[in-house]
């Protein structure tokens, strides 16, 4: 039963995706077709409908629309430019300072907004023209911006890690948030190394040194934005509030910051922000509900156990098995969005990795980092194409520069995979 159901599910998914059917509907159709073999159509449909609503009737999931709303408020509330000024102050003494500013700004804005697409759009529209004016190769600038935008999916707060916590059956969101910090920073630092050598090679050695008084002014303007990270993470780690409550606090804080402190957001802007946030939240929630149907069908038909046995049968060497899993996930990420990929492959691969001695926390960070790479690779990568659109460049001219960053990020992935310390040190330190 597991073999026939598995072939039917993945065959249907591939065919419907090639036909351009939305992923949420694709998952639902594939799941119903597979379970119909066992339960019959009259029982499969109402059972699937029940699983759909059960999948989204979870309190923790309220954090996702709240963080999306907070991110959209920040994106239009003048927070990005202040974080760029702060990043410039931090990296101004390094050769190729504009490139490093782009990286640090993406890490900061990506973390407070929780959106790689928002980061690549905001930073590309602001940093791109400045770098071009200073003589930077615009294709390199676009590649750098694209390569570092996904760091916000790892540096907390992160909706991707919340999604994994749900899919894994209750891994601590607080532990995942803290555990993603070092990998996210390593991703950014690895790209800064590439940017440093590129800047040296091509003579981008400008330095933007500011006085201590100017630094204090920039810091003062950026502190209210940076405080959001401390409030959210500090509150969760300290047990003051849950991840869901932290998301609500993030909305209120970002709204007050944009309206009353920076005064860059108008009340009239709120309608469009709310509509945009509602649309994106609805898409993600439908994906989660559809994926819950798929998870139930796979569990019912025994697909995860079958795949786990198959993967473990490849080799007795855990190093080779983990490498094979990473290669598979890198391939999956090239044609599937981050959220559905996490929801589909967590129940399949988590049991395998537990057999290899990994913890759910370590696996979650590895999985998320791996699939984040898919957001910047063709043919589907949404961050890749958003970055190209903002920079107004051609993909074939950007890709040669992106390959350099792919190598650096892959090295980070291998470090995270084979050295659990990078993911577990901070959670262990804080008692998680």
Short mmCIF file of C-alpha atoms in Angstrom, two decimals:
data_model
loop_
_atom_site.label_atom_id
_atom_site.label_comp_id
_atom_site.label_asym_id
_atom_site.label_seq_id
_atom_site.Cartn_x
_atom_site.Cartn_y
_atom_site.Cartn_z
CA UNK A 1 0.00 0.00 0.00
CA UNK A 2 2.81 2.41 0.89
CA UNK A 3 4.54 2.01 -2.50
CA UNK A 4 1.42 2.52 -4.60
CA UNK A 5 0.23 5.45 -2.44
CA UNK A 6 3.68 7.06 -2.58
CA UNK A 7 3.93 6.75 -6.35
CA UNK A 8 0.42 8.15 -6.75
CA UNK A 9 1.08 11.10 -4.44
CA UNK A 10 4.41 12.19 -5.88
CA UNK A 11 3.37 11.46 -9.46
CA UNK A 12 0.23 13.57 -9.06
CA UNK A 13 2.18 16.39 -7.41
CA UNK A 14 4.72 16.52 -10.25
CA UNK A 15 2.06 16.46 -12.98
CA UNK A 16 -0.15 19.12 -11.36
CA UNK A 17 2.79 21.40 -10.62
CA UNK A 18 3.91 21.14 -14.25
CA UNK A 19 0.37 22.12 -15.24
CA UNK A 20 0.64 25.22 -13.07
CA UNK A 21 -1.85 24.18 -10.38
CA UNK A 22 -1.24 26.00 -7.04
CA UNK A 23 0.74 23.91 -4.57
CA UNK A 24 -1.98 23.92 -1.88
CA UNK A 25 -4.61 22.53 -4.23
CA UNK A 26 -2.06 20.09 -5.67
CA UNK A 27 -1.30 18.64 -2.24
CA UNK A 28 -5.00 18.26 -1.47
CA UNK A 29 -5.83 16.48 -4.73
CA UNK A 30 -2.83 14.15 -4.46
CA UNK A 31 -3.70 13.26 -0.87
CA UNK A 32 -7.37 12.54 -1.58
CA UNK A 33 -6.51 10.36 -4.57
CA UNK A 34 -4.08 8.32 -2.46
CA UNK A 35 -6.39 7.80 0.52
CA UNK A 36 -9.33 6.94 -1.72
CA UNK A 37 -7.62 3.63 -2.48
CA UNK A 38 -8.02 2.63 1.17
CA UNK A 39 -11.13 4.43 2.44
CA UNK A 40 -13.18 4.98 -0.70
CA UNK A 41 -14.17 8.37 -2.09
CA UNK A 42 -17.20 8.87 0.20
CA UNK A 43 -15.04 8.60 3.32
CA UNK A 44 -11.85 10.16 1.91
CA UNK A 45 -13.36 13.59 1.17
CA UNK A 46 -14.98 14.35 4.58
CA UNK A 47 -11.99 12.89 6.42
CA UNK A 48 -9.65 15.13 4.41
CA UNK A 49 -11.82 18.17 5.10
CA UNK A 50 -11.62 17.42 8.83
CA UNK A 51 -7.82 17.10 8.67
CA UNK A 52 -7.62 20.39 6.77
CA UNK A 53 -9.30 22.32 9.58
CA UNK A 54 -7.52 20.38 12.31
CA UNK A 55 -4.23 21.36 10.70
CA UNK A 56 -4.87 25.08 11.13
CA UNK A 57 -6.82 24.95 14.41
CA UNK A 58 -3.63 25.37 16.45
CA UNK A 59 -2.96 28.33 18.74
CA UNK A 60 0.75 28.50 17.89
CA UNK A 61 -0.10 29.18 14.23
CA UNK A 62 -1.52 32.59 15.16
CA UNK A 63 2.10 33.73 15.37
CA UNK A 64 2.47 33.44 11.58
CA UNK A 65 -0.12 36.08 10.47
CA UNK A 66 1.01 38.37 13.28
CA UNK A 67 4.68 38.18 12.24
CA UNK A 68 3.67 38.68 8.59
CA UNK A 69 1.70 41.79 9.55
CA UNK A 70 4.57 43.09 11.68
CA UNK A 71 6.98 42.52 8.78
CA UNK A 72 4.78 44.44 6.32
CA UNK A 73 4.44 47.33 8.76
CA UNK A 74 8.23 47.45 9.19
CA UNK A 75 8.81 47.23 5.45
CA UNK A 76 6.75 50.37 4.87
CA UNK A 77 7.52 52.11 8.13
CA UNK A 78 11.00 53.49 7.50
CA UNK A 79 12.78 50.84 9.55
CA UNK A 80 14.88 49.57 6.62
CA UNK A 81 16.78 52.81 6.00
CA UNK A 82 17.68 53.17 9.68
CA UNK A 83 19.03 49.63 9.81
CA UNK A 84 21.08 50.37 6.68
CA UNK A 85 22.61 53.43 8.37
CA UNK A 86 23.44 51.30 11.41
CA UNK A 87 24.95 48.56 9.23
CA UNK A 88 27.07 51.18 7.44
CA UNK A 89 28.38 52.40 10.79
CA UNK A 90 29.38 48.85 11.72
CA UNK A 91 31.08 47.92 8.44
CA UNK A 92 32.41 51.28 7.25
CA UNK A 93 36.06 50.44 8.00
CA UNK A 94 36.09 47.20 5.98
CA UNK A 95 37.19 47.27 2.30
CA UNK A 96 34.08 47.00 0.15
CA UNK A 97 32.04 48.54 2.95
CA UNK A 98 28.91 48.99 0.83
CA UNK A 99 28.80 45.28 0.08
CA UNK A 100 29.18 44.41 3.77
CA UNK A 101 26.55 46.99 4.64
CA UNK A 102 24.13 45.17 2.33
CA UNK A 103 24.84 41.86 4.10
CA UNK A 104 24.45 43.18 7.65
CA UNK A 105 21.35 45.18 6.71
CA UNK A 106 19.75 42.08 5.19
CA UNK A 107 20.49 40.11 8.36
CA UNK A 108 19.01 42.83 10.56
CA UNK A 109 15.97 43.64 8.45
CA UNK A 110 15.35 40.01 7.58
CA UNK A 111 15.26 39.16 11.27
CA UNK A 112 12.91 41.95 12.35
CA UNK A 113 10.61 41.48 9.34
CA UNK A 114 10.85 37.68 9.13
CA UNK A 115 10.66 37.87 5.34
CA UNK A 116 13.44 37.22 2.84
CA UNK A 117 11.38 38.70 0.02
CA UNK A 118 10.80 41.91 1.98
CA UNK A 119 14.51 42.12 2.77
CA UNK A 120 15.71 41.58 -0.80
CA UNK A 121 13.19 44.15 -2.10
CA UNK A 122 13.90 46.80 0.53
CA UNK A 123 17.68 46.46 0.44
CA UNK A 124 17.84 46.10 -3.33
CA UNK A 125 15.88 49.28 -3.94
CA UNK A 126 18.00 51.28 -1.46
CA UNK A 127 21.48 49.75 -1.68
CA UNK A 128 21.49 48.89 -5.40
CA UNK A 129 21.53 52.49 -6.72
CA UNK A 130 24.14 53.52 -4.11
CA UNK A 131 26.47 50.66 -5.05
CA UNK A 132 26.02 51.36 -8.76
CA UNK A 133 26.91 55.02 -8.21
CA UNK A 134 30.11 53.93 -6.42
CA UNK A 135 31.14 51.78 -9.39
CA UNK A 136 30.08 48.33 -8.16
CA UNK A 137 29.21 45.70 -10.74
CA UNK A 138 25.41 45.71 -10.64
CA UNK A 139 25.18 41.95 -11.25
CA UNK A 140 27.49 41.28 -8.30
CA UNK A 141 25.47 43.68 -6.13
CA UNK A 142 22.25 41.90 -7.08
CA UNK A 143 23.81 38.47 -6.38
CA UNK A 144 25.06 39.61 -2.97
CA UNK A 145 21.66 41.02 -2.04
CA UNK A 146 19.88 37.85 -3.16
CA UNK A 147 22.35 35.51 -1.44
CA UNK A 148 21.99 37.14 1.99
CA UNK A 149 18.26 37.90 2.06
CA UNK A 150 17.23 34.41 3.37
CA UNK A 151 19.19 34.89 6.62
CA UNK A 152 15.96 36.28 8.10
CA UNK A 153 14.42 32.80 7.91
CA UNK A 154 17.02 31.59 10.42
CA UNK A 155 17.72 34.65 12.58
CA UNK A 156 14.68 34.97 14.86
CA UNK A 157 11.83 35.65 14.81
CA UNK A 158 11.18 33.21 11.95
CA UNK A 159 7.86 31.95 10.56
CA UNK A 160 9.74 29.10 8.85
CA UNK A 161 10.93 27.77 12.21
CA UNK A 162 7.42 28.09 13.64
CA UNK A 163 6.17 26.01 10.71
CA UNK A 164 8.79 23.37 11.43
CA UNK A 165 7.84 23.32 15.13
CA UNK A 166 4.30 22.44 14.05
CA UNK A 167 5.36 19.84 11.47
CA UNK A 168 7.75 18.12 13.87
CA UNK A 169 5.08 17.58 16.47
CA UNK A 170 5.98 20.23 19.01
CA UNK A 171 9.67 21.11 18.95
CA UNK A 172 10.16 24.16 21.18
CA UNK A 173 9.76 27.38 19.19
CA UNK A 174 11.98 29.20 21.68
CA UNK A 175 14.75 26.59 21.25
CA UNK A 176 14.47 26.83 17.45
CA UNK A 177 14.61 30.64 17.55
CA UNK A 178 17.77 30.61 19.65
CA UNK A 179 19.25 27.70 17.69
CA UNK A 180 18.84 29.52 14.37
CA UNK A 181 20.87 32.52 15.47
CA UNK A 182 24.41 31.16 14.98
CA UNK A 183 23.64 29.42 11.63
CA UNK A 184 22.01 32.62 10.33
CA UNK A 185 25.02 34.70 11.34
CA UNK A 186 27.38 32.13 9.79
CA UNK A 187 25.44 32.38 6.51
CA UNK A 188 25.89 36.16 6.50
CA UNK A 189 29.58 36.01 7.49
CA UNK A 190 30.37 33.46 4.77
CA UNK A 191 28.90 35.82 2.18
CA UNK A 192 30.90 38.70 3.64
CA UNK A 193 34.09 36.66 3.08
CA UNK A 194 33.17 36.26 -0.60
CA UNK A 195 32.34 39.98 -0.85
CA UNK A 196 35.65 40.89 0.81
CA UNK A 197 37.74 38.99 -1.76
CA UNK A 198 35.63 40.31 -4.64
CA UNK A 199 36.06 43.87 -3.37
CA UNK A 200 39.83 43.41 -3.06
CA UNK A 201 40.09 41.88 -6.52
CA UNK A 202 38.11 44.63 -8.25
CA UNK A 203 39.34 47.59 -6.23
CA UNK A 204 36.19 48.27 -4.21
CA UNK A 205 38.23 49.47 -1.25
CA UNK A 206 36.21 52.53 -0.26
CA UNK A 207 35.89 53.06 3.48
CA UNK A 208 33.05 54.95 5.09
CA UNK A 209 34.41 56.06 8.43
CA UNK A 210 32.14 58.16 10.60
CA UNK A 211 32.90 60.04 13.78
CA UNK A 212 31.92 58.74 17.19
CA UNK A 213 29.26 61.44 17.46
CA UNK A 214 27.74 60.39 14.14
CA UNK A 215 27.84 56.76 15.23
CA UNK A 216 25.91 57.60 18.39
CA UNK A 217 23.29 59.42 16.32
CA UNK A 218 22.87 56.45 13.96
CA UNK A 219 22.73 54.05 16.91
CA UNK A 220 20.11 56.17 18.66
CA UNK A 221 17.89 56.09 15.57
CA UNK A 222 18.36 52.33 15.10
CA UNK A 223 17.90 51.26 18.73
CA UNK A 224 14.06 51.31 18.63
CA UNK A 225 14.15 48.91 15.66
CA UNK A 226 16.81 46.67 17.19
CA UNK A 227 14.89 46.52 20.45
CA UNK A 228 12.18 44.52 18.72
CA UNK A 229 14.55 41.56 18.39
CA UNK A 230 15.52 41.80 22.05
CA UNK A 231 11.91 42.13 23.18
CA UNK A 232 10.67 39.17 21.14
CA UNK A 233 13.55 36.79 21.82
CA UNK A 234 14.15 37.95 25.39
CA UNK A 235 10.48 37.59 26.23
CA UNK A 236 10.24 34.08 24.81
CA UNK A 237 13.50 32.86 26.37
CA UNK A 238 12.64 34.47 29.70
CA UNK A 239 9.25 32.78 29.74
CA UNK A 240 7.43 36.12 29.85
CA UNK A 241 5.25 35.29 26.83
CA UNK A 242 4.79 32.62 24.17
CA UNK A 243 5.84 32.89 20.51
CA UNK A 244 2.24 33.71 19.58
CA UNK A 245 2.01 36.47 22.17
CA UNK A 246 5.42 37.74 21.05
CA UNK A 247 4.08 38.04 17.49
CA UNK A 248 1.17 40.17 18.73
CA UNK A 249 3.59 42.36 20.67
CA UNK A 250 5.73 42.71 17.52
CA UNK A 251 2.70 44.05 15.61
CA UNK A 252 1.84 46.63 18.27
CA UNK A 253 5.47 47.67 18.73
CA UNK A 254 6.21 48.05 15.01
CA UNK A 255 2.96 49.97 14.51
CA UNK A 256 3.69 52.42 17.33
CA UNK A 257 7.30 52.75 16.16
CA UNK A 258 6.31 53.56 12.57
CA UNK A 259 3.40 55.86 13.43
CA UNK A 260 4.60 57.72 16.51
CA UNK A 261 8.41 57.50 16.67
CA UNK A 262 9.62 57.48 13.05
CA UNK A 263 6.36 58.99 11.73
CA UNK A 264 6.96 57.43 8.32
CA UNK A 265 3.71 55.45 8.19
CA UNK A 266 0.29 57.04 7.67
CA UNK A 267 -3.00 55.71 8.96
CA UNK A 268 -4.21 55.53 5.35
CA UNK A 269 -1.45 52.99 4.61
CA UNK A 270 -2.84 50.49 7.09
CA UNK A 271 -5.66 49.24 4.86
CA UNK A 272 -3.31 48.07 2.09
CA UNK A 273 -0.92 46.57 4.67
CA UNK A 274 -3.76 44.62 6.33
CA UNK A 275 -5.08 43.35 2.99
CA UNK A 276 -1.62 42.27 1.82
CA UNK A 277 -0.92 40.54 5.14
CA UNK A 278 -4.31 38.79 5.11
CA UNK A 279 -3.74 37.44 1.59
CA UNK A 280 -0.30 36.05 2.39
CA UNK A 281 -1.50 34.61 5.71
CA UNK A 282 -4.43 32.89 3.98
CA UNK A 283 -2.09 31.31 1.42
CA UNK A 284 0.23 29.98 4.14
CA UNK A 285 -2.63 28.71 6.30
CA UNK A 286 -4.18 26.89 3.33
CA UNK A 287 -0.78 25.33 2.61
CA UNK A 288 -0.50 24.18 6.22
CA UNK A 289 -4.01 22.70 6.14
CA UNK A 290 -3.37 20.91 2.85
CA UNK A 291 -0.04 19.62 4.11
CA UNK A 292 -1.77 18.25 7.21
CA UNK A 293 -3.98 16.15 4.94
CA UNK A 294 -0.88 14.88 3.16
CA UNK A 295 0.88 14.10 6.46
CA UNK A 296 -2.18 12.12 7.64
CA UNK A 297 -2.38 10.17 4.36
CA UNK A 298 1.33 9.35 4.42
CA UNK A 299 1.12 8.20 8.03
CA UNK A 300 -1.98 6.11 7.31
CA UNK A 301 -0.36 4.40 4.33
CA UNK A 302 3.05 3.92 5.99
CA UNK A 303 5.03 6.02 3.51
CA UNK A 304 7.42 7.64 6.08
CA UNK A 305 8.45 4.24 7.47
CA UNK A 306 9.02 2.88 3.97
CA UNK A 307 11.14 5.88 2.94
CA UNK A 308 13.05 5.82 6.22
CA UNK A 309 13.97 2.18 5.69
CA UNK A 310 14.99 2.94 2.10
CA UNK A 311 17.23 5.86 3.06
CA UNK A 312 18.83 3.98 5.95
CA UNK A 313 19.45 1.10 3.55
CA UNK A 314 21.58 3.27 1.27
CA UNK A 315 24.58 2.99 3.55
CA UNK A 316 25.60 2.20 7.09
CA UNK A 317 27.69 5.36 7.17
CA UNK A 318 25.74 8.20 8.80
CA UNK A 319 27.94 10.79 7.07
CA UNK A 320 26.94 9.49 3.65
CA UNK A 321 23.26 9.24 4.61
CA UNK A 322 23.19 12.85 5.81
CA UNK A 323 24.96 13.96 2.64
CA UNK A 324 22.35 12.12 0.55
CA UNK A 325 19.53 13.78 2.54
CA UNK A 326 21.10 17.19 1.98
CA UNK A 327 21.47 16.59 -1.74
CA UNK A 328 17.82 15.52 -1.96
CA UNK A 329 16.65 18.59 -0.04
CA UNK A 330 18.77 20.90 -2.19
CA UNK A 331 17.07 19.41 -5.24
CA UNK A 332 13.61 19.68 -3.68
CA UNK A 333 14.24 23.32 -2.79
CA UNK A 334 14.81 24.21 -6.44
CA UNK A 335 11.18 23.54 -7.36
CA UNK A 336 9.19 23.79 -4.10
CA UNK A 337 8.57 26.78 -1.83
CA UNK A 338 9.95 26.81 1.70
CA UNK A 339 6.72 26.36 3.69
CA UNK A 340 5.22 23.36 1.82
CA UNK A 341 8.65 21.70 1.63
CA UNK A 342 9.06 21.93 5.42
CA UNK A 343 5.56 20.56 5.96
CA UNK A 344 5.99 17.66 3.53
CA UNK A 345 9.53 16.50 4.26
CA UNK A 346 9.65 16.94 8.05
CA UNK A 347 7.47 13.88 8.80
CA UNK A 348 9.39 11.88 6.17
CA UNK A 349 12.97 12.71 7.14
CA UNK A 350 12.75 13.46 10.86
CA UNK A 351 12.43 9.76 11.85
CA UNK A 352 15.45 8.93 9.69
CA UNK A 353 17.60 11.63 11.27
CA UNK A 354 16.47 10.64 14.76
CA UNK A 355 17.72 7.13 13.97
CA UNK A 356 21.08 8.71 13.11
CA UNK A 357 21.27 10.40 16.49
CA UNK A 358 20.16 13.92 15.54
CA UNK A 359 17.82 15.86 17.80
CA UNK A 360 14.61 17.44 16.42
CA UNK A 361 16.20 20.85 17.06
CA UNK A 362 19.37 20.08 15.09
CA UNK A 363 17.40 18.53 12.23
CA UNK A 364 15.03 21.51 12.09
CA UNK A 365 17.86 24.01 11.68
CA UNK A 366 19.55 21.83 9.04
CA UNK A 367 16.28 21.35 7.14
CA UNK A 368 15.35 25.03 7.21
CA UNK A 369 18.82 26.22 6.18
CA UNK A 370 18.86 23.68 3.36
CA UNK A 371 15.47 24.66 1.98
CA UNK A 372 16.30 28.37 2.35
CA UNK A 373 18.93 27.83 -0.34
CA UNK A 374 16.07 26.87 -2.65
CA UNK A 375 14.62 30.39 -2.32
CA UNK A 376 17.65 31.77 -4.16
CA UNK A 377 17.99 29.07 -6.84
CA UNK A 378 16.15 28.69 -10.16
CA UNK A 379 13.64 27.77 -11.42
CA UNK A 380 11.25 28.65 -8.55
CA UNK A 381 13.29 30.71 -6.07
CA UNK A 382 11.02 33.61 -5.08
CA UNK A 383 13.82 35.63 -3.46
CA UNK A 384 16.01 35.12 -6.53
CA UNK A 385 13.44 36.55 -8.93
CA UNK A 386 12.36 39.33 -6.56
CA UNK A 387 16.00 40.41 -6.28
CA UNK A 388 16.50 40.30 -10.04
CA UNK A 389 13.35 42.34 -10.59
CA UNK A 390 14.35 45.00 -8.08
CA UNK A 391 17.89 45.25 -9.50
CA UNK A 392 16.61 45.20 -13.11
CA UNK A 393 19.27 42.73 -14.22
CA UNK A 394 19.26 39.48 -16.19
CA UNK A 395 19.37 36.11 -14.45
CA UNK A 396 22.05 34.71 -16.78
CA UNK A 397 24.36 37.59 -15.81
CA UNK A 398 23.69 37.26 -12.08
CA UNK A 399 24.13 33.48 -11.82
CA UNK A 400 27.95 33.41 -12.31
CA UNK A 401 28.28 35.70 -9.28
CA UNK A 402 25.71 33.74 -7.29
CA UNK A 403 27.68 30.51 -7.71
CA UNK A 404 30.45 31.96 -5.54
CA UNK A 405 27.94 32.55 -2.78
CA UNK A 406 26.38 29.10 -3.25
CA UNK A 407 29.75 27.54 -2.45
CA UNK A 408 30.15 29.60 0.73
CA UNK A 409 26.59 28.82 1.89
CA UNK A 410 27.04 25.11 1.13
CA UNK A 411 30.11 25.06 3.39
CA UNK A 412 27.95 26.54 6.17
CA UNK A 413 25.31 23.88 5.51
CA UNK A 414 27.90 21.13 5.93
CA UNK A 415 29.11 22.70 9.20
CA UNK A 416 25.55 22.83 10.53
CA UNK A 417 24.88 19.25 9.40
CA UNK A 418 27.94 17.55 10.86
CA UNK A 419 28.62 19.75 13.90
CA UNK A 420 25.48 19.97 16.08
CA UNK A 421 27.20 22.48 18.38
CA UNK A 422 26.39 25.35 16.01
CA UNK A 423 22.65 24.67 16.40
CA UNK A 424 22.49 23.44 19.99
CA UNK A 425 25.02 25.57 21.89
CA UNK A 426 22.74 28.53 22.60
CA UNK A 427 19.62 26.44 23.37
CA UNK A 428 21.70 24.33 25.76
CA UNK A 429 23.09 27.49 27.33
CA UNK A 430 19.59 28.79 28.02
CA UNK A 431 18.30 25.47 29.28
CA UNK A 432 16.45 24.23 26.20
#
